[in-house]
mmCIF file of C-alpha atoms in Angstrom:
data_model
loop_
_atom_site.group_PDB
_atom_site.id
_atom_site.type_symbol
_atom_site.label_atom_id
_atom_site.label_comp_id
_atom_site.label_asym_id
_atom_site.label_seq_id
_atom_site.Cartn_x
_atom_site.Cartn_y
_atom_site.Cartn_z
ATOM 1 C CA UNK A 254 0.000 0.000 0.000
ATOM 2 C CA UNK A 255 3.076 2.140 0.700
ATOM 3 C CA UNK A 256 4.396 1.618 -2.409
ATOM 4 C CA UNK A 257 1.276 2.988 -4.023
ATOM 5 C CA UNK A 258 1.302 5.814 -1.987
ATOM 6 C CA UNK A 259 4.780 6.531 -3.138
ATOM 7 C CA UNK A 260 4.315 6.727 -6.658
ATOM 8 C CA UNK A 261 1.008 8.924 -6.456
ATOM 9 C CA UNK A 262 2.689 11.341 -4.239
ATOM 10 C CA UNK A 263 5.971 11.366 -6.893
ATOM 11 C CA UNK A 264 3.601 11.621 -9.919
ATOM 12 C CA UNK A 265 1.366 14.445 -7.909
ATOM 13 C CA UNK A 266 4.890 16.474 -7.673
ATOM 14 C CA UNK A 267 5.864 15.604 -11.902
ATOM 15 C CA UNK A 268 7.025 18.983 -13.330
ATOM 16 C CA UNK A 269 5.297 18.602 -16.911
ATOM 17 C CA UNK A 270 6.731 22.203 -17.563
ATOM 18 C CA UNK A 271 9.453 24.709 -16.385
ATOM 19 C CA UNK A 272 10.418 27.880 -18.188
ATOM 20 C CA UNK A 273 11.773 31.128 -16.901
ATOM 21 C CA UNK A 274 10.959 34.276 -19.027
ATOM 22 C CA UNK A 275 13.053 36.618 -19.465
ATOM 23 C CA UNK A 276 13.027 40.041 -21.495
ATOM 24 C CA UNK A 277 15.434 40.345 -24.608
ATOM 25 C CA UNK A 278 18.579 42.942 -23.636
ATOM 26 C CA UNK A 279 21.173 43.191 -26.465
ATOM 27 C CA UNK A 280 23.456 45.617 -24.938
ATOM 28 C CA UNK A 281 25.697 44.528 -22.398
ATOM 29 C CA UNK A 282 26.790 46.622 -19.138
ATOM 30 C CA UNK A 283 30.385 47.397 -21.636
ATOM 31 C CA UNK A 284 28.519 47.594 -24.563
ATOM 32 C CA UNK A 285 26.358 50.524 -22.751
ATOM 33 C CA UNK A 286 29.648 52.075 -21.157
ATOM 34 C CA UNK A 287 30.830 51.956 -24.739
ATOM 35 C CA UNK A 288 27.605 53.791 -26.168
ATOM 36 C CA UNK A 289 27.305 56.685 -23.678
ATOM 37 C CA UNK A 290 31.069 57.409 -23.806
ATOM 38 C CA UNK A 291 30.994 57.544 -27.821
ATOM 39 C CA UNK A 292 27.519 59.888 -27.351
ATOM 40 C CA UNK A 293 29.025 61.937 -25.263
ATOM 41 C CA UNK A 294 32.290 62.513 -27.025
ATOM 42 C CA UNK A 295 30.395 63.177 -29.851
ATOM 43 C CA UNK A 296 28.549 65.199 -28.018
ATOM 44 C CA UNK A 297 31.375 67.293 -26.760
ATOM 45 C CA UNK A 298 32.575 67.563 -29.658
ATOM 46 C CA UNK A 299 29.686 69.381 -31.215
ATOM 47 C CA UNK A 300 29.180 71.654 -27.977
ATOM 48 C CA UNK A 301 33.132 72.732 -28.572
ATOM 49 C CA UNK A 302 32.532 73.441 -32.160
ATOM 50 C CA UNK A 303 29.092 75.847 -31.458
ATOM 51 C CA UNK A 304 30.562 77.143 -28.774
ATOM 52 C CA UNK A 305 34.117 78.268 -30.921
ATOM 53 C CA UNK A 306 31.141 79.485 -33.685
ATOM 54 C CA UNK A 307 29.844 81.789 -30.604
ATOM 55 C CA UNK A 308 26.689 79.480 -29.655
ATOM 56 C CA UNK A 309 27.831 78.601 -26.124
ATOM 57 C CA UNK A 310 24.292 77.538 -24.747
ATOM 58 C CA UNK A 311 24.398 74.411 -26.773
ATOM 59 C CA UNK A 312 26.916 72.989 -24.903
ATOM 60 C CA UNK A 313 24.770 72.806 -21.971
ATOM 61 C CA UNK A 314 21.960 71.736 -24.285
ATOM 62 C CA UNK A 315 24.418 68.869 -25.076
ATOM 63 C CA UNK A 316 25.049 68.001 -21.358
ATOM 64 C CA UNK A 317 21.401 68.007 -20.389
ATOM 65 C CA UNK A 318 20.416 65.469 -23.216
ATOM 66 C CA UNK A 319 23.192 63.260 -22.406
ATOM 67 C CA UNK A 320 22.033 62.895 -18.793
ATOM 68 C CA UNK A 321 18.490 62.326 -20.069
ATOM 69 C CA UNK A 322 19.705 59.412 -22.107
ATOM 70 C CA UNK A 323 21.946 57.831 -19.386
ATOM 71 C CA UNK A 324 18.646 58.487 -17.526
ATOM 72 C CA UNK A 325 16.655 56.387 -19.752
ATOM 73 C CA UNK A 326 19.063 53.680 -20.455
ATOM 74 C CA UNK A 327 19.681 53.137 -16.695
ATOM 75 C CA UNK A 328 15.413 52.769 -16.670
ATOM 76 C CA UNK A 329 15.404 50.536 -19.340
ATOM 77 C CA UNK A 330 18.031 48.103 -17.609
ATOM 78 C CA UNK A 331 16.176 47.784 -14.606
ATOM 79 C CA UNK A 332 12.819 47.098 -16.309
ATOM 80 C CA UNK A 333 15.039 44.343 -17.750
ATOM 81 C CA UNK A 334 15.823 42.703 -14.717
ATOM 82 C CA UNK A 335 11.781 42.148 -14.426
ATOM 83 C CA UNK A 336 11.311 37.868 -15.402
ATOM 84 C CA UNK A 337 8.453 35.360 -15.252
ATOM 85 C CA UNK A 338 8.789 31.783 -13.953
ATOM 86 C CA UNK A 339 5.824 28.970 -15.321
ATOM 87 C CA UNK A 340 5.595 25.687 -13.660
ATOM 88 C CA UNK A 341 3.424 23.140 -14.290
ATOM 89 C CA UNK A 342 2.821 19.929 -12.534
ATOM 90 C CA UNK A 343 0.007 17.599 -11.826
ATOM 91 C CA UNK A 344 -1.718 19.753 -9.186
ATOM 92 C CA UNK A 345 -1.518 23.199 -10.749
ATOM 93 C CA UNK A 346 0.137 25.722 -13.042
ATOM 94 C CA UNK A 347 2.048 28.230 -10.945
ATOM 95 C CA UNK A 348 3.162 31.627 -12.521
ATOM 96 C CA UNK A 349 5.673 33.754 -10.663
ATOM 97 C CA UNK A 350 6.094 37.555 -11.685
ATOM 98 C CA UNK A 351 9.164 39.228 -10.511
ATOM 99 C CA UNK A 352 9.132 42.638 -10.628
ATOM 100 C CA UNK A 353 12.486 44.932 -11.016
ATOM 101 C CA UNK A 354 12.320 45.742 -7.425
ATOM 102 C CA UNK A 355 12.417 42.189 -6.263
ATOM 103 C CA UNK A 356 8.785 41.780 -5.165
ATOM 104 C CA UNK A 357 6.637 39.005 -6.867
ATOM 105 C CA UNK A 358 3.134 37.926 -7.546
ATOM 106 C CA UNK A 359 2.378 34.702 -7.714
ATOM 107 C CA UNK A 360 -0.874 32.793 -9.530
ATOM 108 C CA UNK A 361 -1.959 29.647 -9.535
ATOM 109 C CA UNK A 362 -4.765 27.664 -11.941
ATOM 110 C CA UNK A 363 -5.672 24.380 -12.186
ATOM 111 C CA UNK A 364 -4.965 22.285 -15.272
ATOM 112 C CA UNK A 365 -7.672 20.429 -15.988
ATOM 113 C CA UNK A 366 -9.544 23.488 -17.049
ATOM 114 C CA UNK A 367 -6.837 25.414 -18.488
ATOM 115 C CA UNK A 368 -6.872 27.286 -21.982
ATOM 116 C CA UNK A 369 -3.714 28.636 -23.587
ATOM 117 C CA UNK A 370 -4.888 31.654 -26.131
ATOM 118 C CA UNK A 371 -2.745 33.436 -28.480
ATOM 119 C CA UNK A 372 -3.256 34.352 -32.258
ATOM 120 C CA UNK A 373 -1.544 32.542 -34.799
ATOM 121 C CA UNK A 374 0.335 33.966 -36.631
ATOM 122 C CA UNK A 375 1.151 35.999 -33.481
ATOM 123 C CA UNK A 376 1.433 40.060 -34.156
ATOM 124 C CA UNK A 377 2.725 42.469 -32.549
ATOM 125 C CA UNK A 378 0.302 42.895 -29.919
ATOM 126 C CA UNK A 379 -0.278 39.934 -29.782
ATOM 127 C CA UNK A 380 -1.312 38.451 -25.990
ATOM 128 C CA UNK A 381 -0.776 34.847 -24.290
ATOM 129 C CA UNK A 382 -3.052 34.001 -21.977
ATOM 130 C CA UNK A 383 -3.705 31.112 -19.974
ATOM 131 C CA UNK A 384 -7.155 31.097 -18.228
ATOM 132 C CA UNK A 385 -8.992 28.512 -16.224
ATOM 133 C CA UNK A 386 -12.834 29.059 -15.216
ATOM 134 C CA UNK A 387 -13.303 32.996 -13.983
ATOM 135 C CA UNK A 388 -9.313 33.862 -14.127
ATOM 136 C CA UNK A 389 -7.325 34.586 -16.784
ATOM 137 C CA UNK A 390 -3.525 36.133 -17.143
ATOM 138 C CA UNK A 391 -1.389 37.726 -19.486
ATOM 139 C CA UNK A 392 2.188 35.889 -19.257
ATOM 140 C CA UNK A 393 5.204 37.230 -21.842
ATOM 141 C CA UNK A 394 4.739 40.364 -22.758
ATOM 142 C CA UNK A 395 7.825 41.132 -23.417
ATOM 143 C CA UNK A 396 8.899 38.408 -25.529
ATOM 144 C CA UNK A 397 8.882 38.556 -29.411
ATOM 145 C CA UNK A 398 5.410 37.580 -30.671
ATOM 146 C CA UNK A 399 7.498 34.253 -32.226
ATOM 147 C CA UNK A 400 8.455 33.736 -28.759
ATOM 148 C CA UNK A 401 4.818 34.026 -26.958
ATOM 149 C CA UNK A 402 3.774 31.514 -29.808
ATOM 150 C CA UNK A 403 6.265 28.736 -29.062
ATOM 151 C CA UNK A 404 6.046 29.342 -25.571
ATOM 152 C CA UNK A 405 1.837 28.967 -26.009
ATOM 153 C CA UNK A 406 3.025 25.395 -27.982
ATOM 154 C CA UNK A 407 5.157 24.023 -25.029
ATOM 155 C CA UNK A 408 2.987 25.248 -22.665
ATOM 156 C CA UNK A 409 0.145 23.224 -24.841
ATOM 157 C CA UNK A 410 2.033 19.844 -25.421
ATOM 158 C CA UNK A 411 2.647 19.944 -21.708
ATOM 159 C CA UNK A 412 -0.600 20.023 -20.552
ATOM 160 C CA UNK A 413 -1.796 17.379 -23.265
ATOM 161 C CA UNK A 414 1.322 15.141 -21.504
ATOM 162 C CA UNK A 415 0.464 15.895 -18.244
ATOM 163 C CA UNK A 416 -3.764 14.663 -19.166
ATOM 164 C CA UNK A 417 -2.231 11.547 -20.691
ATOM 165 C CA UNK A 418 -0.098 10.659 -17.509
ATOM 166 C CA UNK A 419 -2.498 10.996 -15.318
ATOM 167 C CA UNK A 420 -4.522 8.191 -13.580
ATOM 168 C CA UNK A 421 -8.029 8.245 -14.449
ATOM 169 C CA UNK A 422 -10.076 8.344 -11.286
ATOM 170 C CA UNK A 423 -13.748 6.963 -11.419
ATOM 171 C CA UNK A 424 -15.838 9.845 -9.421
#
């Protein structure tokens, strides 16, 4: 009876499906410290030359806009550090938002009821949802609509693998 026990209790904690989602960032920490030093040598540059041609203000024009775009590159890094976890196993499908600042919010829907929704072919704004009974959630929005659509395939198979696997149960 034990050994019964044993194998319902390993199947019950099966991971059908494990994926952590994170946003696309192409430029490294050196290539940004690249980027802003060739800005704002160029930028330099020009405030020198306007300011030898007797327009002095630019210069400070110049300074001012390069501090807005560190500004906004420094923003867009930290919205980067921002990822999703999806897990699914025989109980439940658990999604995990972390948010820049470290705090999280976590869902949880069962599988038997679950739909996976996207539009194929994906566009742009294109959504994934997966939504079971009065819930549903938007996961990977800021993956590439290619992205969202594989994802929405795993995420699919796994759930038909996870149906298949399971014991059927008389009620």
């Amino acid at each position: 009876m034990s050994h019964l026990n044993a194998n319902a209790d390993r199947r019950e904690h099966h991971i059908y499906f494990e994926a952590i989602l994170l946003p696309n960032r192409s430029l490294s920490p050196y290539g940004f410290k690249l980027l802003i030093s060739i800005i704002a040598l160029t930028m330099l540059l020009l405030g020198i030359l306007f300011t030898l041609m007797g327009a002095w203000p630019v210069i400070g024009f110049c300074s001012v806009e390069l501090l807005l775009l560190y500004v906004m590159f420094k923003l867009n890094n930290r919205a980067g550090k921002a990822y999703e976890r999806v897990r699914l196993n025989a109980r439940s499908l658990e999604i995990h938002k972390y948010s820049p600042t470290g705090a999280f919010e976590t869902w949880e829907f069962e599988p038997t009821w679950l739909q996976v929704n996207i539009d194929n072919p994906p566009e742009h704004n294109s959504q994934l949802t997966v939504a079971s009974r009065n819930r549903r959630l938007i996961i990977g929005k800021f993956l590439t609509p290619e992205e969202r659509l594989e994802l929405a395939q795993a995420l699919k198979d796994a759930l038909r693998v996870r149906q298949t696997s399971l014991p059927f149960t008389p009620t």
